[in-house]
Amino acid sequence: MSTTTDESPVAEQLSDDFRNRLRELPPSAKLVAKVLETDAPLSQGQLAEESLLPDRTVRYALNRLEDEDLVDSRYSFQDARKQVYFLDR
């Protein structure tokens, strides 16, 4: 039995493209993306708690990530007044 993963080149290219677009962003956006990579979906407040960044910085990071189409959002199922964010790979 083989232990290697059979990942398609298309999936690998998407990952590389994602990383290349993320590489050009500020450190706060990279940190927010890393938190979302492990704990998505999260609200803006939860992102601030998990990343230890101020709310304003999280808002800025999310805007930059959205501008690059690296993150997407939807309304929370638990509280429809809030949006939750997740990576859009």
GROMACS .gro file of N, CA, C and O in nm:
model
  356
    1MET      N    1   0.084  -0.118   0.000
    1MET     CA    2   0.000   0.000   0.000
    1MET      C    3   0.089   0.124   0.000
    1MET      O    4   0.178   0.137   0.081
    2SER      N    5   0.060   0.216  -0.089
    2SER     CA    6   0.141   0.337  -0.102
    2SER      C    7   0.095   0.443  -0.003
    2SER      O    8  -0.024   0.459   0.021
    3THR      N    9   0.190   0.517   0.052
    3THR     CA   10   0.155   0.623   0.146
    3THR      C   11   0.163   0.760   0.084
    3THR      O   12   0.145   0.860   0.151
    4THR      N   13   0.193   0.768  -0.045
    4THR     CA   14   0.200   0.898  -0.111
    4THR      C   15   0.061   0.946  -0.145
    4THR      O   16  -0.030   0.866  -0.170
    5THR      N   17   0.044   1.077  -0.147
    5THR     CA   18  -0.086   1.133  -0.184
    5THR      C   19  -0.087   1.158  -0.332
    5THR      O   20   0.011   1.200  -0.391
    6ASP      N   21  -0.199   1.131  -0.394
    6ASP     CA   22  -0.214   1.150  -0.538
    6ASP      C   23  -0.292   1.278  -0.561
    6ASP      O   24  -0.412   1.277  -0.585
    7GLU      N   25  -0.222   1.392  -0.550
    7GLU     CA   26  -0.286   1.521  -0.565
    7GLU      C   27  -0.276   1.566  -0.710
    7GLU      O   28  -0.170   1.556  -0.772
    8SER      N   29  -0.384   1.615  -0.765
    8SER     CA   30  -0.384   1.655  -0.906
    8SER      C   31  -0.304   1.784  -0.923
    8SER      O   32  -0.297   1.866  -0.833
    9PRO      N   33  -0.245   1.804  -1.042
    9PRO     CA   34  -0.169   1.927  -1.067
    9PRO      C   35  -0.256   2.053  -1.058
    9PRO      O   36  -0.208   2.158  -1.019
   10VAL      N   37  -0.385   2.041  -1.091
   10VAL     CA   38  -0.474   2.156  -1.084
   10VAL      C   39  -0.490   2.203  -0.940
   10VAL      O   40  -0.480   2.321  -0.910
   11ALA      N   41  -0.511   2.110  -0.848
   11ALA     CA   42  -0.524   2.146  -0.706
   11ALA      C   43  -0.394   2.208  -0.654
   11ALA      O   44  -0.396   2.301  -0.576
   12GLU      N   45  -0.281   2.154  -0.700
   12GLU     CA   46  -0.153   2.209  -0.657
   12GLU      C   47  -0.134   2.351  -0.711
   12GLU      O   48  -0.084   2.438  -0.641
   13GLN      N   49  -0.176   2.376  -0.834
   13GLN     CA   50  -0.165   2.509  -0.891
   13GLN      C   51  -0.252   2.608  -0.816
   13GLN      O   52  -0.212   2.721  -0.794
   14LEU      N   53  -0.371   2.567  -0.778
   14LEU     CA   54  -0.458   2.656  -0.702
   14LEU      C   55  -0.393   2.692  -0.570
   14LEU      O   56  -0.397   2.806  -0.528
   15SER      N   57  -0.333   2.596  -0.506
   15SER     CA   58  -0.265   2.622  -0.380
   15SER      C   59  -0.149   2.718  -0.400
   15SER      O   60  -0.130   2.809  -0.321
   16ASP      N   61  -0.072   2.697  -0.505
   16ASP     CA   62   0.040   2.787  -0.534
   16ASP      C   63  -0.011   2.928  -0.566
   16ASP      O   64   0.048   3.027  -0.523
   17ASP      N   65  -0.119   2.936  -0.643
   17ASP     CA   66  -0.178   3.066  -0.676
   17ASP      C   67  -0.226   3.136  -0.549
   17ASP      O   68  -0.202   3.255  -0.530
   18PHE      N   69  -0.291   3.061  -0.462
   18PHE     CA   70  -0.338   3.115  -0.334
   18PHE      C   71  -0.221   3.171  -0.255
   18PHE      O   72  -0.224   3.283  -0.207
   19ARG      N   73  -0.115   3.094  -0.245
   19ARG     CA   74   0.004   3.137  -0.169
   19ARG      C   75   0.070   3.259  -0.232
   19ARG      O   76   0.116   3.348  -0.162
   20ASN      N   77   0.078   3.262  -0.364
   20ASN     CA   78   0.141   3.376  -0.431
   20ASN      C   79   0.062   3.504  -0.408
   20ASN      O   80   0.122   3.610  -0.387
   21ARG      N   81  -0.070   3.497  -0.414
   21ARG     CA   82  -0.151   3.616  -0.389
   21ARG      C   83  -0.141   3.658  -0.243
   21ARG      O   84  -0.138   3.776  -0.211
   22LEU      N   85  -0.135   3.561  -0.153
   22LEU     CA   86  -0.124   3.590  -0.010
   22LEU      C   87   0.012   3.651   0.024
   22LEU      O   88   0.022   3.738   0.109
   23ARG      N   89   0.114   3.610  -0.047
   23ARG     CA   90   0.251   3.657  -0.021
   23ARG      C   91   0.264   3.808  -0.033
   23ARG      O   92   0.345   3.870   0.036
   24GLU      N   93   0.183   3.870  -0.118
   24GLU     CA   94   0.191   4.015  -0.142
   24GLU      C   95   0.116   4.098  -0.039
   24GLU      O   96   0.123   4.220  -0.041
   25LEU      N   97   0.043   4.033   0.051
   25LEU     CA   98  -0.041   4.104   0.148
   25LEU      C   99   0.034   4.135   0.276
   25LEU      O  100   0.138   4.074   0.304
   26PRO      N  101  -0.018   4.228   0.356
   26PRO     CA  102   0.049   4.264   0.483
   26PRO      C  103   0.044   4.150   0.584
   26PRO      O  104  -0.039   4.058   0.572
   27PRO      N  105   0.130   4.155   0.685
   27PRO     CA  106   0.136   4.049   0.786
   27PRO      C  107   0.002   4.023   0.856
   27PRO      O  108  -0.030   3.908   0.888
   28SER      N  109  -0.076   4.127   0.879
   28SER     CA  110  -0.205   4.106   0.946
   28SER      C  111  -0.297   4.019   0.863
   28SER      O  112  -0.367   3.932   0.916
   29ALA      N  113  -0.297   4.038   0.732
   29ALA     CA  114  -0.381   3.955   0.644
   29ALA      C  115  -0.331   3.811   0.642
   29ALA      O  116  -0.412   3.717   0.640
   30LYS      N  117  -0.201   3.793   0.647
   30LYS     CA  118  -0.144   3.657   0.651
   30LYS      C  119  -0.183   3.587   0.780
   30LYS      O  120  -0.217   3.468   0.779
   31LEU      N  121  -0.180   3.660   0.891
   31LEU     CA  122  -0.217   3.600   1.019
   31LEU      C  123  -0.365   3.563   1.021
   31LEU      O  124  -0.402   3.454   1.065
   32VAL      N  125  -0.451   3.652   0.972
   32VAL     CA  126  -0.594   3.622   0.966
   32VAL      C  127  -0.619   3.501   0.877
   32VAL      O  128  -0.698   3.412   0.912
   33ALA      N  129  -0.550   3.491   0.764
   33ALA     CA  130  -0.565   3.375   0.676
   33ALA      C  131  -0.521   3.248   0.747
   33ALA      O  132  -0.586   3.143   0.733
   34LYS      N  133  -0.413   3.254   0.823
   34LYS     CA  134  -0.364   3.136   0.896
   34LYS      C  135  -0.465   3.092   1.001
   34LYS      O  136  -0.490   2.973   1.017
   35VAL      N  137  -0.524   3.187   1.072
   35VAL     CA  138  -0.627   3.153   1.171
   35VAL      C  139  -0.747   3.089   1.103
   35VAL      O  140  -0.800   2.989   1.149
   36LEU      N  141  -0.788   3.145   0.989
   36LEU     CA  142  -0.900   3.088   0.915
   36LEU      C  143  -0.868   2.950   0.860
   36LEU      O  144  -0.957   2.867   0.844
   37GLU      N  145  -0.743   2.926   0.830
   37GLU     CA  146  -0.702   2.796   0.779
   37GLU      C  147  -0.728   2.686   0.881
   37GLU      O  148  -0.763   2.574   0.846
   38THR      N  149  -0.715   2.719   1.009
   38THR     CA  150  -0.730   2.618   1.114
   38THR      C  151  -0.867   2.620   1.181
   38THR      O  152  -0.911   2.517   1.229
   39ASP      N  153  -0.933   2.736   1.186
   39ASP     CA  154  -1.055   2.747   1.267
   39ASP      C  155  -1.176   2.804   1.195
   39ASP      O  156  -1.265   2.857   1.259
   40ALA      N  157  -1.182   2.800   1.064
   40ALA     CA  158  -1.295   2.862   0.992
   40ALA      C  159  -1.421   2.779   1.006
   40ALA      O  160  -1.413   2.658   1.027
   41PRO      N  161  -1.536   2.837   0.997
   41PRO     CA  162  -1.563   2.980   0.980
   41PRO      C  163  -1.564   3.053   1.114
   41PRO      O  164  -1.603   2.997   1.217
   42LEU      N  165  -1.521   3.179   1.110
   42LEU     CA  166  -1.517   3.263   1.230
   42LEU      C  167  -1.573   3.401   1.199
   42LEU      O  168  -1.558   3.451   1.088
   43SER      N  169  -1.634   3.461   1.301
   43SER     CA  170  -1.682   3.599   1.287
   43SER      C  171  -1.563   3.694   1.303
   43SER      O  172  -1.454   3.654   1.345
   44GLN      N  173  -1.586   3.819   1.275
   44GLN     CA  174  -1.480   3.919   1.290
   44GLN      C  175  -1.433   3.926   1.435
   44GLN      O  176  -1.313   3.935   1.462
   45GLY      N  177  -1.523   3.923   1.529
   45GLY     CA  178  -1.487   3.926   1.670
   45GLY      C  179  -1.407   3.804   1.711
   45GLY      O  180  -1.310   3.814   1.787
   46GLN      N  181  -1.446   3.687   1.662
   46GLN     CA  182  -1.372   3.565   1.693
   46GLN      C  183  -1.232   3.570   1.632
   46GLN      O  184  -1.136   3.524   1.695
   47LEU      N  185  -1.222   3.626   1.512
   47LEU     CA  186  -1.091   3.641   1.449
   47LEU      C  187  -1.001   3.732   1.532
   47LEU      O  188  -0.882   3.706   1.548
   48ALA      N  189  -1.058   3.840   1.585
   48ALA     CA  190  -0.981   3.931   1.670
   48ALA      C  191  -0.932   3.860   1.796
   48ALA      O  192  -0.816   3.877   1.837
   49GLU      N  193  -1.018   3.778   1.855
   49GLU     CA  194  -0.979   3.704   1.976
   49GLU      C  195  -0.870   3.602   1.946
   49GLU      O  196  -0.773   3.591   2.020
   50GLU      N  197  -0.887   3.527   1.838
   50GLU     CA  198  -0.792   3.421   1.806
   50GLU      C  199  -0.657   3.474   1.759
   50GLU      O  200  -0.553   3.417   1.789
   51SER      N  201  -0.657   3.584   1.686
   51SER     CA  202  -0.533   3.639   1.631
   51SER      C  203  -0.464   3.738   1.725
   51SER      O  204  -0.349   3.775   1.702
   52LEU      N  205  -0.537   3.783   1.827
   52LEU     CA  206  -0.487   3.885   1.920
   52LEU      C  207  -0.462   4.019   1.851
   52LEU      O  208  -0.382   4.100   1.897
   53LEU      N  209  -0.532   4.042   1.740
   53LEU     CA  210  -0.523   4.169   1.669
   53LEU      C  211  -0.641   4.258   1.707
   53LEU      O  212  -0.749   4.207   1.738
   54PRO      N  213  -0.624   4.390   1.699
   54PRO     CA  214  -0.737   4.480   1.724
   54PRO      C  215  -0.846   4.463   1.616
   54PRO      O  216  -0.817   4.424   1.503
   55ASP      N  217  -0.971   4.493   1.653
   55ASP     CA  218  -1.083   4.479   1.560
   55ASP      C  219  -1.059   4.554   1.429
   55ASP      O  220  -1.088   4.503   1.321
   56ARG      N  221  -1.006   4.674   1.440
   56ARG     CA  222  -0.982   4.755   1.321
   56ARG      C  223  -0.881   4.689   1.227
   56ARG      O  224  -0.895   4.692   1.105
   57THR      N  225  -0.778   4.627   1.283
   57THR     CA  226  -0.678   4.559   1.203
   57THR      C  227  -0.736   4.435   1.136
   57THR      O  228  -0.706   4.406   1.020
   58VAL      N  229  -0.821   4.364   1.207
   58VAL     CA  230  -0.888   4.247   1.149
   58VAL      C  231  -0.977   4.290   1.033
   58VAL      O  232  -0.978   4.226   0.928
   59ARG      N  233  -1.050   4.401   1.051
   59ARG     CA  234  -1.135   4.453   0.942
   59ARG      C  235  -1.050   4.485   0.819
   59ARG      O  236  -1.086   4.451   0.706
   60TYR      N  237  -0.937   4.552   0.841
   60TYR     CA  238  -0.847   4.587   0.732
   60TYR      C  239  -0.795   4.459   0.663
   60TYR      O  240  -0.794   4.450   0.539
   61ALA      N  241  -0.753   4.361   0.741
   61ALA     CA  242  -0.701   4.236   0.686
   61ALA      C  243  -0.808   4.164   0.605
   61ALA      O  244  -0.780   4.114   0.494
   62LEU      N  245  -0.930   4.159   0.656
   62LEU     CA  246  -1.039   4.093   0.584
   62LEU      C  247  -1.070   4.165   0.453
   62LEU      O  248  -1.094   4.101   0.350
   63ASN      N  249  -1.066   4.298   0.455
   63ASN     CA  250  -1.088   4.374   0.332
   63ASN      C  251  -0.981   4.343   0.228
   63ASN      O  252  -1.012   4.327   0.109
   64ARG      N  253  -0.857   4.337   0.272
   64ARG     CA  254  -0.748   4.306   0.178
   64ARG      C  255  -0.763   4.164   0.124
   64ARG      O  256  -0.743   4.140   0.005
   65LEU      N  257  -0.799   4.069   0.210
   65LEU     CA  258  -0.818   3.931   0.166
   65LEU      C  259  -0.936   3.919   0.069
   65LEU      O  260  -0.930   3.845  -0.029
   66GLU      N  261  -1.043   3.995   0.096
   66GLU     CA  262  -1.158   3.994   0.006
   66GLU      C  263  -1.123   4.057  -0.128
   66GLU      O  264  -1.168   4.009  -0.233
   67ASP      N  265  -1.044   4.163  -0.128
   67ASP     CA  266  -1.001   4.227  -0.253
   67ASP      C  267  -0.925   4.130  -0.343
   67ASP      O  268  -0.932   4.138  -0.465
   68GLU      N  269  -0.852   4.038  -0.282
   68GLU     CA  270  -0.774   3.939  -0.357
   68GLU      C  271  -0.853   3.809  -0.380
   68GLU      O  272  -0.797   3.712  -0.431
   69ASP      N  273  -0.979   3.807  -0.339
   69ASP     CA  274  -1.065   3.688  -0.351
   69ASP      C  275  -1.006   3.566  -0.280
   69ASP      O  276  -1.015   3.453  -0.328
   70LEU      N  277  -0.946   3.589  -0.165
   70LEU     CA  278  -0.887   3.481  -0.087
   70LEU      C  279  -0.977   3.438   0.028
   70LEU      O  280  -0.957   3.331   0.087
   71VAL      N  281  -1.075   3.521   0.061
   71VAL     CA  282  -1.167   3.489   0.170
   71VAL      C  283  -1.308   3.520   0.123
   71VAL      O  284  -1.330   3.606   0.039
   72ASP      N  285  -1.402   3.445   0.178
   72ASP     CA  286  -1.543   3.466   0.145
   72ASP      C  287  -1.620   3.470   0.276
   72ASP      O  288  -1.568   3.430   0.381
   73SER      N  289  -1.743   3.516   0.270
   73SER     CA  290  -1.823   3.526   0.392
   73SER      C  291  -1.966   3.483   0.365
   73SER      O  292  -2.011   3.478   0.250
   74ARG      N  293  -2.033   3.450   0.473
   74ARG     CA  294  -2.177   3.419   0.469
   74ARG      C  295  -2.234   3.458   0.604
   74ARG      O  296  -2.160   3.483   0.699
   75TYR      N  297  -2.366   3.465   0.611
   75TYR     CA  298  -2.429   3.496   0.740
   75TYR      C  299  -2.420   3.375   0.831
   75TYR      O  300  -2.431   3.261   0.788
   76SER      N  301  -2.402   3.402   0.958
   76SER     CA  302  -2.390   3.297   1.058
   76SER      C  303  -2.525   3.227   1.076
   76SER      O  304  -2.629   3.292   1.078
   77PHE      N  305  -2.520   3.096   1.092
   77PHE     CA  306  -2.642   3.021   1.118
   77PHE      C  307  -2.691   3.044   1.261
   77PHE      O  308  -2.810   3.035   1.288
   78GLN      N  309  -2.599   3.074   1.353
   78GLN     CA  310  -2.636   3.095   1.492
   78GLN      C  311  -2.686   3.236   1.518
   78GLN      O  312  -2.769   3.256   1.606
   79ASP      N  313  -2.635   3.334   1.444
   79ASP     CA  314  -2.676   3.473   1.462
   79ASP      C  315  -2.674   3.541   1.325
   79ASP      O  316  -2.567   3.577   1.275
   80ALA      N  317  -2.790   3.556   1.265
   80ALA     CA  318  -2.800   3.607   1.129
   80ALA      C  319  -2.754   3.753   1.117
   80ALA      O  320  -2.740   3.803   1.006
   81ARG      N  321  -2.731   3.820   1.228
   81ARG     CA  322  -2.679   3.957   1.222
   81ARG      C  323  -2.530   3.961   1.195
   81ARG      O  324  -2.475   4.064   1.159
   82LYS      N  325  -2.463   3.847   1.213
   82LYS     CA  326  -2.317   3.840   1.199
   82LYS      C  327  -2.280   3.764   1.072
   82LYS      O  328  -2.350   3.676   1.029
   83GLN      N  329  -2.166   3.803   1.017
   83GLN     CA  330  -2.108   3.729   0.906
   83GLN      C  331  -1.992   3.646   0.958
   83GLN      O  332  -1.922   3.687   1.052
   84VAL      N  333  -1.974   3.531   0.899
   84VAL     CA  334  -1.858   3.447   0.931
   84VAL      C  335  -1.773   3.437   0.805
   84VAL      O  336  -1.823   3.443   0.693
   85TYR      N  337  -1.644   3.423   0.824
   85TYR     CA  338  -1.547   3.426   0.715
   85TYR      C  339  -1.475   3.291   0.705
   85TYR      O  340  -1.455   3.222   0.806
   86PHE      N  341  -1.440   3.257   0.583
   86PHE     CA  342  -1.367   3.133   0.556
   86PHE      C  343  -1.281   3.155   0.432
   86PHE      O  344  -1.308   3.244   0.351
   87LEU      N  345  -1.177   3.073   0.419
   87LEU     CA  346  -1.087   3.087   0.304
   87LEU      C  347  -1.156   3.039   0.178
   87LEU      O  348  -1.228   2.941   0.179
   88ASP      N  349  -1.131   3.108   0.069
   88ASP     CA  350  -1.187   3.074  -0.061
   88ASP      C  351  -1.074   3.027  -0.149
   88ASP      O  352  -1.013   3.104  -0.221
   89ARG      N  353  -1.041   2.900  -0.140
   89ARG     CA  354  -0.928   2.844  -0.216
   89ARG      C  355  -0.974   2.811  -0.352
   89ARG      O  356  -0.929   2.757  -0.435
   0.00000   0.00000   0.00000
